[in-house]
Coordinates of C-alpha atoms in Angstrom, one line a residue:
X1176 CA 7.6 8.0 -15.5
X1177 CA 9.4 7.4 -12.2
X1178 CA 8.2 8.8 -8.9
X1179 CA 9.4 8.1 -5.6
X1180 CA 6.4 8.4 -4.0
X1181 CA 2.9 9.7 -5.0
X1182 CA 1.8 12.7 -6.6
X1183 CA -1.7 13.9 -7.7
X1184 CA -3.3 13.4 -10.3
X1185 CA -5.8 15.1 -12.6
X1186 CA -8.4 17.4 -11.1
X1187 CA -7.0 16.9 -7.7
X1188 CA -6.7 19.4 -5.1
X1189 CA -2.7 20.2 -4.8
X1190 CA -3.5 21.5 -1.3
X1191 CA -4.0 18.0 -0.1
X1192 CA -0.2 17.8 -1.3
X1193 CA 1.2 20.7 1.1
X1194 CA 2.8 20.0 4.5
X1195 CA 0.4 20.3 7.0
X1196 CA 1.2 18.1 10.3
X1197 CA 3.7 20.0 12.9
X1198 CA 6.8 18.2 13.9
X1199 CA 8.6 17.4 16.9
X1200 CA 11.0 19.2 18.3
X1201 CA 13.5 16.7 19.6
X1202 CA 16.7 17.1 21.3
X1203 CA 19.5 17.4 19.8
X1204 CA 18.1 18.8 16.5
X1205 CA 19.5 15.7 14.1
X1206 CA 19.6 13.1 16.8
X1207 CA 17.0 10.3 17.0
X1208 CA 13.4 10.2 18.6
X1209 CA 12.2 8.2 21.1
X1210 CA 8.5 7.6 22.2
X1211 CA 8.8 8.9 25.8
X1212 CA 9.7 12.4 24.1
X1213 CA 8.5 12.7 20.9
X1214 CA 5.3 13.9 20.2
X1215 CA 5.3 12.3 16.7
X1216 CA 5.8 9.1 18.0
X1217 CA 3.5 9.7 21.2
X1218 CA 0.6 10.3 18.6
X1219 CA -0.5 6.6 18.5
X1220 CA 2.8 5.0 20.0
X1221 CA 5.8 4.0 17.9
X1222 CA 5.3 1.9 15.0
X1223 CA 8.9 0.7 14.1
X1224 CA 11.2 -1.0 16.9
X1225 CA 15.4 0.1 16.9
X1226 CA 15.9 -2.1 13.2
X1227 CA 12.8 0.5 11.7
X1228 CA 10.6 -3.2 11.6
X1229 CA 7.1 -2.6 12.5
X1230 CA 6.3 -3.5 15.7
X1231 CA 2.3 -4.9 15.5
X1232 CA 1.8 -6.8 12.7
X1233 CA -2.1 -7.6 12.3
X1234 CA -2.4 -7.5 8.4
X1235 CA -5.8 -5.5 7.7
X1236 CA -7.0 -5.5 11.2
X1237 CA -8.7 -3.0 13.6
X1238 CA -6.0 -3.6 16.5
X1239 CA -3.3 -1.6 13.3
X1240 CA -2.5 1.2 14.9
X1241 CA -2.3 4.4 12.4
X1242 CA 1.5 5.0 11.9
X1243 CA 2.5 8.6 11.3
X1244 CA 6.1 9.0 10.5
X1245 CA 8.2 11.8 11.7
X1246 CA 8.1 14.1 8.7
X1247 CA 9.9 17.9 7.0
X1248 CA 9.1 19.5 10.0
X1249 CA 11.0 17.5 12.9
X1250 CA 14.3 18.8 14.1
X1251 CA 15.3 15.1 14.0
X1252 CA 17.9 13.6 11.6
X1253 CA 16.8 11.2 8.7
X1254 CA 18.4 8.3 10.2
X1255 CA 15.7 8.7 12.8
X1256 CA 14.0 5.3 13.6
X1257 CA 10.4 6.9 12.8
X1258 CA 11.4 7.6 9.3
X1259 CA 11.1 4.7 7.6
X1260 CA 8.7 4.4 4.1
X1261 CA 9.8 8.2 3.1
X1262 CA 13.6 6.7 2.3
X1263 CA 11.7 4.6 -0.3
X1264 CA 12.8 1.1 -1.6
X1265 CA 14.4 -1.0 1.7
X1266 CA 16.1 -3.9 0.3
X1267 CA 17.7 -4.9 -3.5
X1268 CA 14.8 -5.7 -5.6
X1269 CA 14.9 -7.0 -9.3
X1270 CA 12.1 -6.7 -11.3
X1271 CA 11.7 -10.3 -13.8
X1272 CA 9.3 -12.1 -16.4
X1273 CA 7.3 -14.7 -14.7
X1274 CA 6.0 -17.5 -17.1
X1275 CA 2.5 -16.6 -16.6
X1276 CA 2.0 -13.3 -14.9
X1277 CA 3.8 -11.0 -16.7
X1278 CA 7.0 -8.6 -14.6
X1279 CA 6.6 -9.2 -11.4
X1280 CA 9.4 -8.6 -8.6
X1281 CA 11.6 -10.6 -6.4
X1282 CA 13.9 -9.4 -3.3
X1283 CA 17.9 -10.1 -3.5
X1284 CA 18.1 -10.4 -0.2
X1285 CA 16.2 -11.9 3.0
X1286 CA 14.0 -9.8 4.4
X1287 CA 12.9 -9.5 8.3
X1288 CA 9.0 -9.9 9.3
X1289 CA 8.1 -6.4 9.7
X1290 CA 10.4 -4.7 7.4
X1291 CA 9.4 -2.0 4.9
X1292 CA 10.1 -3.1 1.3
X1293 CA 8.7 -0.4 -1.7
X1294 CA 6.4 1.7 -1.2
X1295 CA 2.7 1.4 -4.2
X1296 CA 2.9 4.9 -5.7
X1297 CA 1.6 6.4 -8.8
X1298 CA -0.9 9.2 -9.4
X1299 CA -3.3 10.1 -6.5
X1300 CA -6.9 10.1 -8.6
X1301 CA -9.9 11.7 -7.7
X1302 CA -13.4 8.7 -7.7
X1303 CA -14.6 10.5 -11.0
X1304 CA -10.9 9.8 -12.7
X1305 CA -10.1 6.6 -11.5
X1306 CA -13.7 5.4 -13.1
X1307 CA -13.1 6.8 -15.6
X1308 CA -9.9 5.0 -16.3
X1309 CA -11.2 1.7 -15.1
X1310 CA -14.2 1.6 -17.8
X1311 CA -12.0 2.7 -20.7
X1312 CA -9.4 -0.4 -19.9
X1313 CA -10.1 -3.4 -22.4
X1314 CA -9.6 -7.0 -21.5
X1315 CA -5.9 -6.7 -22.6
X1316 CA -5.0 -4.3 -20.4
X1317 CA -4.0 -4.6 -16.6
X1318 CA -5.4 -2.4 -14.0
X1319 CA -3.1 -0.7 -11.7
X1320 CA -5.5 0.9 -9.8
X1321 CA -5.7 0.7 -6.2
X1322 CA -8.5 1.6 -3.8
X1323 CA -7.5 2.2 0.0
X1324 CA -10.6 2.7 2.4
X1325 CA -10.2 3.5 5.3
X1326 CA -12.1 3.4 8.4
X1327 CA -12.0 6.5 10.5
X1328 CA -14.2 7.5 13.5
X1329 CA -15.1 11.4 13.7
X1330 CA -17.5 13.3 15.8
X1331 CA -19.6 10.0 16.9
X1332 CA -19.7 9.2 13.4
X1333 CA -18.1 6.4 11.3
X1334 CA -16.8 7.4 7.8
X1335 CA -14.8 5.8 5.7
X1336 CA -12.2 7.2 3.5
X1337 CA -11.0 5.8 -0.1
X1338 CA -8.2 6.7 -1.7
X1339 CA -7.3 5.9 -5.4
X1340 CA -3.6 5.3 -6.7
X1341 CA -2.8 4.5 -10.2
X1342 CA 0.9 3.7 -11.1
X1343 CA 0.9 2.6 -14.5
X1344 CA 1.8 5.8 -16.1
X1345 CA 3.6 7.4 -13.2
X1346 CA 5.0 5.4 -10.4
X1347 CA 7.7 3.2 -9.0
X1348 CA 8.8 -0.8 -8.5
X1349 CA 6.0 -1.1 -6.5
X1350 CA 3.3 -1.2 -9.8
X1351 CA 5.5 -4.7 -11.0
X1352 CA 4.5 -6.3 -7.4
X1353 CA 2.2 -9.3 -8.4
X1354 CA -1.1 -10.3 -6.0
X1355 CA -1.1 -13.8 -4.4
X1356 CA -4.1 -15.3 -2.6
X1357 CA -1.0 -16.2 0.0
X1358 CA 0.9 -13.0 0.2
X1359 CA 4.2 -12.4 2.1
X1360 CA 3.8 -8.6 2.2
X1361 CA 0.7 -6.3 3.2
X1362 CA -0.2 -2.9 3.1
X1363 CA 0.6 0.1 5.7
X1364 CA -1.0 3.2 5.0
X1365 CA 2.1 5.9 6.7
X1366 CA 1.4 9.9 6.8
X1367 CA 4.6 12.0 7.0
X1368 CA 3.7 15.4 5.6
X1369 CA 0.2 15.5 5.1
X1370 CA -3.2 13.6 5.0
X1371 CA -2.1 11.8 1.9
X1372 CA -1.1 8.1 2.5
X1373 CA 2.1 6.7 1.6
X1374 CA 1.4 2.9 1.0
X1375 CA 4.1 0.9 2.4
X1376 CA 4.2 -2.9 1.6
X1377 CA 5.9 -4.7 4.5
X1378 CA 6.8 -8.1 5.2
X1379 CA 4.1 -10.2 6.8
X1380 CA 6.9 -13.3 7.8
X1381 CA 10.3 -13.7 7.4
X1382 CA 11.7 -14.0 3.5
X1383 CA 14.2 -15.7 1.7
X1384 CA 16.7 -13.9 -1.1
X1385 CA 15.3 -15.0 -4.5
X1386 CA 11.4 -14.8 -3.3
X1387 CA 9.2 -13.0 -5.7
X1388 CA 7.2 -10.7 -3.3
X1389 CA 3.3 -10.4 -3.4
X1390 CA 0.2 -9.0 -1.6
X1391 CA -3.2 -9.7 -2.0
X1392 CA -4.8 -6.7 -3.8
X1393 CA -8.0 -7.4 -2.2
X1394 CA -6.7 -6.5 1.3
X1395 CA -7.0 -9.8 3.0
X1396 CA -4.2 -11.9 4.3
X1397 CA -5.2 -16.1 3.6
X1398 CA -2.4 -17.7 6.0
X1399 CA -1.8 -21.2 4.0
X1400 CA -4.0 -23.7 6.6
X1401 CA -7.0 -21.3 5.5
X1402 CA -9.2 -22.6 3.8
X1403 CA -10.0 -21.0 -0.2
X1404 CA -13.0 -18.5 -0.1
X1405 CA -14.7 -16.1 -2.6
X1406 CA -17.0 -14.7 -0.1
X1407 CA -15.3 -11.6 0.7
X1408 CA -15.4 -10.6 -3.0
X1409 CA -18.5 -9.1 -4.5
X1410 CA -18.6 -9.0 -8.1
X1411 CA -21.4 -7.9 -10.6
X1412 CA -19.7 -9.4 -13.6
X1413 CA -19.9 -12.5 -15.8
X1414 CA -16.5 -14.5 -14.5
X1415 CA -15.5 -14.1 -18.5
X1416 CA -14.9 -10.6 -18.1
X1417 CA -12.4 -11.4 -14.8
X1418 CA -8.8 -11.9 -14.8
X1419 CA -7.8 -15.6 -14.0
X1420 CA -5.2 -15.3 -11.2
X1421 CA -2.0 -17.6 -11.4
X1422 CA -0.7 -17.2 -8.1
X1423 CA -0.6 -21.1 -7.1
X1424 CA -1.6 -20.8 -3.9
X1425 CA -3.4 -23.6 -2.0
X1426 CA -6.0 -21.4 -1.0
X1427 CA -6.0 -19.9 -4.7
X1428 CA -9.7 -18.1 -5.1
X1429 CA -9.1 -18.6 -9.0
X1430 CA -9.6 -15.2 -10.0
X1431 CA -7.6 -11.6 -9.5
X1432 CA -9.7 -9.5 -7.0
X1433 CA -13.0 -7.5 -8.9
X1434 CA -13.6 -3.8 -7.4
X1435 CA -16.5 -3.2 -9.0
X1436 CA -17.3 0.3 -7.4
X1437 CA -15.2 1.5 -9.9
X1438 CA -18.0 1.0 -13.1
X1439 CA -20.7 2.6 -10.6
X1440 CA -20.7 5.8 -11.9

């Protein structure tokens, strides 16, 4: 089933779903915000610059700034340049067969560094859910499963936040988006309504029309000169049991990233 962006899934908390940030109240109602005035947009300063690109691109770093989005609330127009991964797909995408990684999905049109291109959405999954979905998956099968963690700091106190997405009964283009140990897109965890992150993919450099777009699903960017490392990947499992990864990256690491959290029950 289709969904434009994510819903939850089963056992979780629908209140987590509700609108719960306030919105701006910028004038005139339906004209755009800017970061002097809005209070959105003066929450962690604005992410997106007048073409709705992002405007720090650090792929996975601690200088990211959280991006909140202006959201139901606002007295701002949709056209608003703080709206940006809640209009959904960016640019004309086609979803093809590779020859040796199944769909995967290409853009029809060059795309800017720092653009917003799909947005990864499926079912929102509680840990007990997603594990259990993860350990009844054969070899056969491919796991759509994505774990975001996040690290907040509250009260003194570091904590770190994971949330599971699983698009591969219910979700959108985004599910057909192949890993590559040299990725031209990364992930952007956006809020708009609530606490629940949309999870934007966005171009890391510029791209060319016919490119088949990537990230790497273990949330590290590898710019080409690097140099090919496993270290960053803990697994518990005989390689066997591993997908082989056919991204044909110089810096290829040989095998699709492992989360193995998900069989510690």
């Amino acid at each position: 089933m289709y969904v434009r962006s994510n819903i939850p899934g089963p056992n979780l908390e629908q209140k987590s779903f509700e609108d719960q940030f306030s919105g701006c109240d910028c004038q005139p109602p339906g004209s755009g915000c800017n970061s002097t005035t809005c209070s959105c947009m003066r929450r962690f300063g604005a992410a997106y610059d007048e073409k709705h690109r992002l405007v720090d691109i650090d792929p996975y770093s601690d200088a990211m700034r959280p991006v909140y989005e202006c959201n139901g609330a606002c007295t701002c127009g949709n056209d608003c340049a703080n709206r940006v991964v809640q209009h959904e797909v960016a640019c004309d995408l086609a979803v093809f067969r590779t020859p040796s990684k199944g769909f995967g999905v290409r853009t029809l049109q060059a795309v800017l560094r720092g653009s917003f291109v799909c947005e990864y959405a499926g079912e929102v999954l509680t840990r007990e859910e997603a594990c259990r979905r993860a350990t009844n998956l054969t070899d056969a099968d491919c796991n759509y499963i994505l774990a975001l963690r996040e690290h907040v700091t509250a009260d003194g106190k570091d904590h770190v936040i994971t949330t599971y997405v699983d698009p591969m009964y219910i979700g959108n283009v985004g599910r057909f988006v192949n890993h590559s140990c040299s990725p031209n897109l990364f992930m952007v965890p956006v809020r708009v309504n609530n606490d629940v992150p949309h999870l934007g993919l966005f171009a890391i450099d510029d791209i060319a029309a016919g490119t088949e777009l990537c990230f790497d699903y273990s949330g590290v960017v590898q710019r080409p000169d690097a140099k090919a490392t496993n270290d960053h990947i803990t697994v518990h499992v005989a390689p066997t049991h591993r997908k082989p990864c056919h991204c044909g990256s110089t810096t290829c690491r040989q095998f699709l990233p492992f989360d193995e959290t998900l069989y510690d029950n």
